[in-house]
Short mmCIF file of C-alpha atoms in Angstrom, two decimals:
data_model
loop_
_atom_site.label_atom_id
_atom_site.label_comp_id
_atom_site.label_asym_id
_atom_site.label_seq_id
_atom_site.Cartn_x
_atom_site.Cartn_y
_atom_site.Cartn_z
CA UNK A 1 0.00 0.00 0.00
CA UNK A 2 1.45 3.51 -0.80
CA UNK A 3 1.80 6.12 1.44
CA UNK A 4 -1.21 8.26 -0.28
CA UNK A 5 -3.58 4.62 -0.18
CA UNK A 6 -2.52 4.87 3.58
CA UNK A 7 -3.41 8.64 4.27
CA UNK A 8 -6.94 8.60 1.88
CA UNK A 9 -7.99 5.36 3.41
CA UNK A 10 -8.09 6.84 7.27
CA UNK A 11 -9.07 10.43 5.96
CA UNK A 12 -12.24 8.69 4.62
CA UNK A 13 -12.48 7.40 7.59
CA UNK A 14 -11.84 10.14 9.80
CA UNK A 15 -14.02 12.35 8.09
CA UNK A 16 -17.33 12.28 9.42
CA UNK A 17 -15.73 12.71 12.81
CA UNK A 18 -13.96 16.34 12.00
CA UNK A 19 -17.26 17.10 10.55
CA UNK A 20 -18.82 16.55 13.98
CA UNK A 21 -16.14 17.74 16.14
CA UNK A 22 -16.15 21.42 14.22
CA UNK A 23 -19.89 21.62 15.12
CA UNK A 24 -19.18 20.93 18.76
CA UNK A 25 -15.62 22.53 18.64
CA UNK A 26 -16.37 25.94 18.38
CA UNK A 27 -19.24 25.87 21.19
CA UNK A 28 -16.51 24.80 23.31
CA UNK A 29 -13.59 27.41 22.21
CA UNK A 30 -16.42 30.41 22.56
CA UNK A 31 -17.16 29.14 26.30
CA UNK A 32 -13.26 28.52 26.86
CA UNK A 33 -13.39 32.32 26.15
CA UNK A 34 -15.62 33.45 28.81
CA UNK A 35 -13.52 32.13 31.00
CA UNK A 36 -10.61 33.87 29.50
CA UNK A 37 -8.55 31.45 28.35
CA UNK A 38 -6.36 32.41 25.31
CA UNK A 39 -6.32 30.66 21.77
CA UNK A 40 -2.97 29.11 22.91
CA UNK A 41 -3.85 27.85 26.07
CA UNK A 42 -7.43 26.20 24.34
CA UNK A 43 -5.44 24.64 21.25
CA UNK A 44 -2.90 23.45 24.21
CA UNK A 45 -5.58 21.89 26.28
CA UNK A 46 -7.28 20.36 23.42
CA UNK A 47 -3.52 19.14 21.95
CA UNK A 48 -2.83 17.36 25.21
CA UNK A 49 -6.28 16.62 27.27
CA UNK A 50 -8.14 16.25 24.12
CA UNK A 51 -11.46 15.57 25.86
CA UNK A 52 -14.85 16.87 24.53
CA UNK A 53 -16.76 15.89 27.60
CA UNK A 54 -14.12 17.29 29.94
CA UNK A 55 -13.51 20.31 28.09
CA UNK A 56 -17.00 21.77 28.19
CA UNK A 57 -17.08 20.71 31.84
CA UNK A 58 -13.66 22.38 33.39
CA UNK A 59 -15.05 26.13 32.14
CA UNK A 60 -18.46 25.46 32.63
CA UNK A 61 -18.11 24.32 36.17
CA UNK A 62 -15.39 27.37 36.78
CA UNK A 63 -18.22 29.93 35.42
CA UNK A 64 -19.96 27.82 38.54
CA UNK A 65 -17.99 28.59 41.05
CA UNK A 66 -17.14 24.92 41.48
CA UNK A 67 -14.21 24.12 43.81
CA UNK A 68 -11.09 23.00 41.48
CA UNK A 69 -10.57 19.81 43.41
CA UNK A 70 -14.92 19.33 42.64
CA UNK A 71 -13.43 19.74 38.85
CA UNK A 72 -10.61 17.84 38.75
CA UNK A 73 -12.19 14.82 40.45
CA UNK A 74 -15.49 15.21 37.95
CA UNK A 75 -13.92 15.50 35.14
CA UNK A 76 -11.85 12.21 36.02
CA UNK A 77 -14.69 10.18 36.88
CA UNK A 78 -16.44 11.68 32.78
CA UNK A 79 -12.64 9.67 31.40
CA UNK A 80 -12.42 6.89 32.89
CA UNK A 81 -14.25 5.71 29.88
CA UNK A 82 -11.14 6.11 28.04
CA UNK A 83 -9.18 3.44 29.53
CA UNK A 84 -11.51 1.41 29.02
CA UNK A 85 -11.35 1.82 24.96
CA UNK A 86 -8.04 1.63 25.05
CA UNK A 87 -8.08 -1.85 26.82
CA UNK A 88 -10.32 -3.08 23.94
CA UNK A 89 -8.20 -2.54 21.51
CA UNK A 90 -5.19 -4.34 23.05
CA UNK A 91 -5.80 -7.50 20.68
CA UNK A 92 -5.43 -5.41 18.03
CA UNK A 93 -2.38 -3.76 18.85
CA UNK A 94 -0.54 -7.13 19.14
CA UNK A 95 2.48 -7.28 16.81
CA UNK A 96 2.57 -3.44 16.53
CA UNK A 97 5.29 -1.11 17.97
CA UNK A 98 4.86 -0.34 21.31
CA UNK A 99 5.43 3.58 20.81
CA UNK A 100 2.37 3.30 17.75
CA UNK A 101 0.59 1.33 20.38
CA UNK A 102 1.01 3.86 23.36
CA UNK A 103 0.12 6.89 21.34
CA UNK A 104 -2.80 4.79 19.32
CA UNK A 105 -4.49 4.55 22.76
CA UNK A 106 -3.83 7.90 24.51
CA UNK A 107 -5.89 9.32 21.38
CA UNK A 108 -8.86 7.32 21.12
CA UNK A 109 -11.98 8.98 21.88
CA UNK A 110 -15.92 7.86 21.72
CA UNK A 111 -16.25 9.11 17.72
CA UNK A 112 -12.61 7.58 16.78
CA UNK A 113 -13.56 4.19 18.95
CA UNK A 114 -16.81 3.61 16.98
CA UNK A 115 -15.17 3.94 13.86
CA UNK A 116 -12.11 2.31 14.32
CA UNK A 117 -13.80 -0.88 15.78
CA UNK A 118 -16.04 -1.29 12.74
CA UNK A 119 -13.08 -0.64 10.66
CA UNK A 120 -11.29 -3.29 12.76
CA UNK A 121 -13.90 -5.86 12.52
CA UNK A 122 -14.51 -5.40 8.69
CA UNK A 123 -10.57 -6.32 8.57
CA UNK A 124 -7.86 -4.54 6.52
CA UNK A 125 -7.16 -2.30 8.97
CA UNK A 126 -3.81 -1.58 10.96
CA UNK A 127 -2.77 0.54 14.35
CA UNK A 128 -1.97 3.17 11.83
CA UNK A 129 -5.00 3.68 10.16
CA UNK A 130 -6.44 3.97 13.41
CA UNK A 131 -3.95 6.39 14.80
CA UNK A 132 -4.12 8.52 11.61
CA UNK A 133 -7.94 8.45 12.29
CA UNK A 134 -7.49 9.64 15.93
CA UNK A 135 -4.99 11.97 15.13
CA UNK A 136 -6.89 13.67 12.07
CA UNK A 137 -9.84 13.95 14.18
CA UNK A 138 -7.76 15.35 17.49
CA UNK A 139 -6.38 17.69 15.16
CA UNK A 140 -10.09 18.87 13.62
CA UNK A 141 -11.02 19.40 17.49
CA UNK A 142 -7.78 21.53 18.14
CA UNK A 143 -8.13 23.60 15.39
CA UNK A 144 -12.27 24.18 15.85
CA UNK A 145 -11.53 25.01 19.61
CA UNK A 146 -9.21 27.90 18.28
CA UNK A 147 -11.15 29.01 16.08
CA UNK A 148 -14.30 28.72 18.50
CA UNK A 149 -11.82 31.50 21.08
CA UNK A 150 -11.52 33.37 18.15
CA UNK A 151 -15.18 33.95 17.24
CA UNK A 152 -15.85 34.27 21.21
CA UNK A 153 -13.32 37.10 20.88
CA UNK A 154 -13.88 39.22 18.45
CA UNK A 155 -18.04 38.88 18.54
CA UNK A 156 -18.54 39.16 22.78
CA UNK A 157 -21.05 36.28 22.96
CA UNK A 158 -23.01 36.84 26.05
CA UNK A 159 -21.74 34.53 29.13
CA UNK A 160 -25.36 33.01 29.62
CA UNK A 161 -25.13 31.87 26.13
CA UNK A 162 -21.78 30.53 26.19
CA UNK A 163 -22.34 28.50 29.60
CA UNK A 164 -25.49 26.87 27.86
CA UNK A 165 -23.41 25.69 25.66
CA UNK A 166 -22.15 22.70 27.33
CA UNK A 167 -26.28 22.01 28.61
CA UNK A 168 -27.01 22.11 24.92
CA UNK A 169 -24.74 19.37 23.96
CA UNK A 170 -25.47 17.37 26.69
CA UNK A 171 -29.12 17.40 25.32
CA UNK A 172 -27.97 16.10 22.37
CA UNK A 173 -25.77 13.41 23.62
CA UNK A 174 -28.97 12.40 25.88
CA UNK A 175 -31.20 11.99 22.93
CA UNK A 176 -29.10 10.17 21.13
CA UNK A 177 -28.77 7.46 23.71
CA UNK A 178 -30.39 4.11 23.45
CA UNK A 179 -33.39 4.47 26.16
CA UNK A 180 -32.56 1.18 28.00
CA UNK A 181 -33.58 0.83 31.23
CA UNK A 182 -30.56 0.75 32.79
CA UNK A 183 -29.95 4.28 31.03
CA UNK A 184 -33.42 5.92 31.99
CA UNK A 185 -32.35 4.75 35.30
CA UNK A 186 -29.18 6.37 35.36
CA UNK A 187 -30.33 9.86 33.83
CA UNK A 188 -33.33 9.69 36.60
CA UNK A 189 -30.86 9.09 39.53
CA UNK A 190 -28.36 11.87 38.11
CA UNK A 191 -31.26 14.31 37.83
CA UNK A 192 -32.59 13.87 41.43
CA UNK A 193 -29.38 13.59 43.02
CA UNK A 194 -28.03 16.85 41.31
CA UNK A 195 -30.99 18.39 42.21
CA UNK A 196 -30.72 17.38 45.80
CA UNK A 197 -26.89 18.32 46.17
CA UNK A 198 -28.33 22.37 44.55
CA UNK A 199 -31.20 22.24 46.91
CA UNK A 200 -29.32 21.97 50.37
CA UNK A 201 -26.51 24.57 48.73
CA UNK A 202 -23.72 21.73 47.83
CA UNK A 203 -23.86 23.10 44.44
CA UNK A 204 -19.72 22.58 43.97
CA UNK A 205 -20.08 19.12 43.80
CA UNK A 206 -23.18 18.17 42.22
CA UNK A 207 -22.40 17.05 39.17
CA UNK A 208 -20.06 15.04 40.37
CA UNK A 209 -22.17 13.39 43.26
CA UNK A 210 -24.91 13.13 40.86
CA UNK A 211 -23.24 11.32 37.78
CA UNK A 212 -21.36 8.76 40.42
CA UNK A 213 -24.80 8.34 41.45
CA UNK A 214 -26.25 7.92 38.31
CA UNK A 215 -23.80 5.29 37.32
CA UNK A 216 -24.17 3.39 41.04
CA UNK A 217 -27.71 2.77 40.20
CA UNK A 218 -27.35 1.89 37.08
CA UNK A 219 -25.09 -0.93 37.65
CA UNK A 220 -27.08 -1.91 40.68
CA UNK A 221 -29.68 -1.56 38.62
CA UNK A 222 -28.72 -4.04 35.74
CA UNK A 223 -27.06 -6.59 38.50
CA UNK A 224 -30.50 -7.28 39.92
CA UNK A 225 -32.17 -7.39 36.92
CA UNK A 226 -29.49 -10.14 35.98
CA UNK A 227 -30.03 -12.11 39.09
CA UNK A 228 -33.50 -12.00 38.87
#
């Protein structure tokens, strides 16, 4: 396979997922900018957190007035997901090098996992195809962050609109769910237990007590259902 076979072949794939991540990606620059973070701290922080889900939440909870250690531990508990990709893929990295392998899984995302794990099972596909894919799409998210700061910038988008941002996507990510019990479960639980947590004034914390929640009775949820 030439080089150009190699690059086309994971641009195809990678496609519809810069699509997406401009449409998201510039939400999240314009509400990096009400916090006032520059277009070279964003395009750092998307370069070497690269996480959608945590991005949106580190300003959104600062514009808050959440407690940075209420951040830092939220924002945690949002990627563990990610380890848990990158275990999955560990068959698949057999045989490759061990420095394509590390930086394979430190890039995977939920949009790049999908995609590479069809690709995967279809066959044909290497662990650099897939790390062109996540690269090309961490790259599509850097670039729409900047520009996202940039816009924020230069047009002085209101800071209720900007913090609704993050709200709005979450909506979208909601909807998009397969309603499953277990998951109209956890989405109940996480409502109610935010909820509580703003209603006796722990509002720092909230999010985070309510997704742990959420996911508690979820999995408690789907246990008994098992055993019964």
């Amino acid at each position: 396979m030439t080089k150009s076979d190699f690059i086309r072949q994971a641009l195809q794939a990678a496609f519809p997922i810069m699509l997406g991540y401009v449409a998201i990606g510039i939400p999240c620059g314009i509400l990096c900018d009400s916090i006032g973070l520059s277009a070279l701290q964003v395009f750092l922080l998307s370069a070497l957190f690269y996480s959608g889900a945590g991005q949106f939440m580190i300003p959104n909870m600062w514009l808050a007035g959440s407690p940075v250690a209420s951040i830092i531990a939220s924002v945690s508990l949002v990627n563990t997901r990610q380890m848990l990709y990158s275990a999955a893929f560990a068959p698949a990295c057999k045989g490759a090098k061990k420095r394509l392998s590390f930086l394979f899984a430190a890039t995977v995302t939920d949009e790049s996992y999908g995609v590479n794990v069809q690709k995967f099972s279809e066959g044909g596909w290497s662990v650099g195809k897939a790390t062109m894919v996540n690269l090309l799409s961490q790259s599509s998210w850097a670039v729409s962050n900047v520009v996202g700061v940039l816009v924020g910038s230069a047009l002085g988008i209101p800071l209720a609109i900007a913090a609704f941002a993050m709200t709005s996507i979450f909506i979208c990510l909601m909807v998009t769910q397969k309603l499953s019990a277990a998951n109209l479960v956890a989405m109940g639980v996480a409502f109610v237990g935010v909820y509580a947590c703003k209603a006796v004034g722990l509002a720092g914390p909230a999010i985070l007590v309510g997704a742990v929640l959420g996911v508690a009775a979820a999995i408690a949820f789907t246990w008994a259902r098992r055993r019964g």
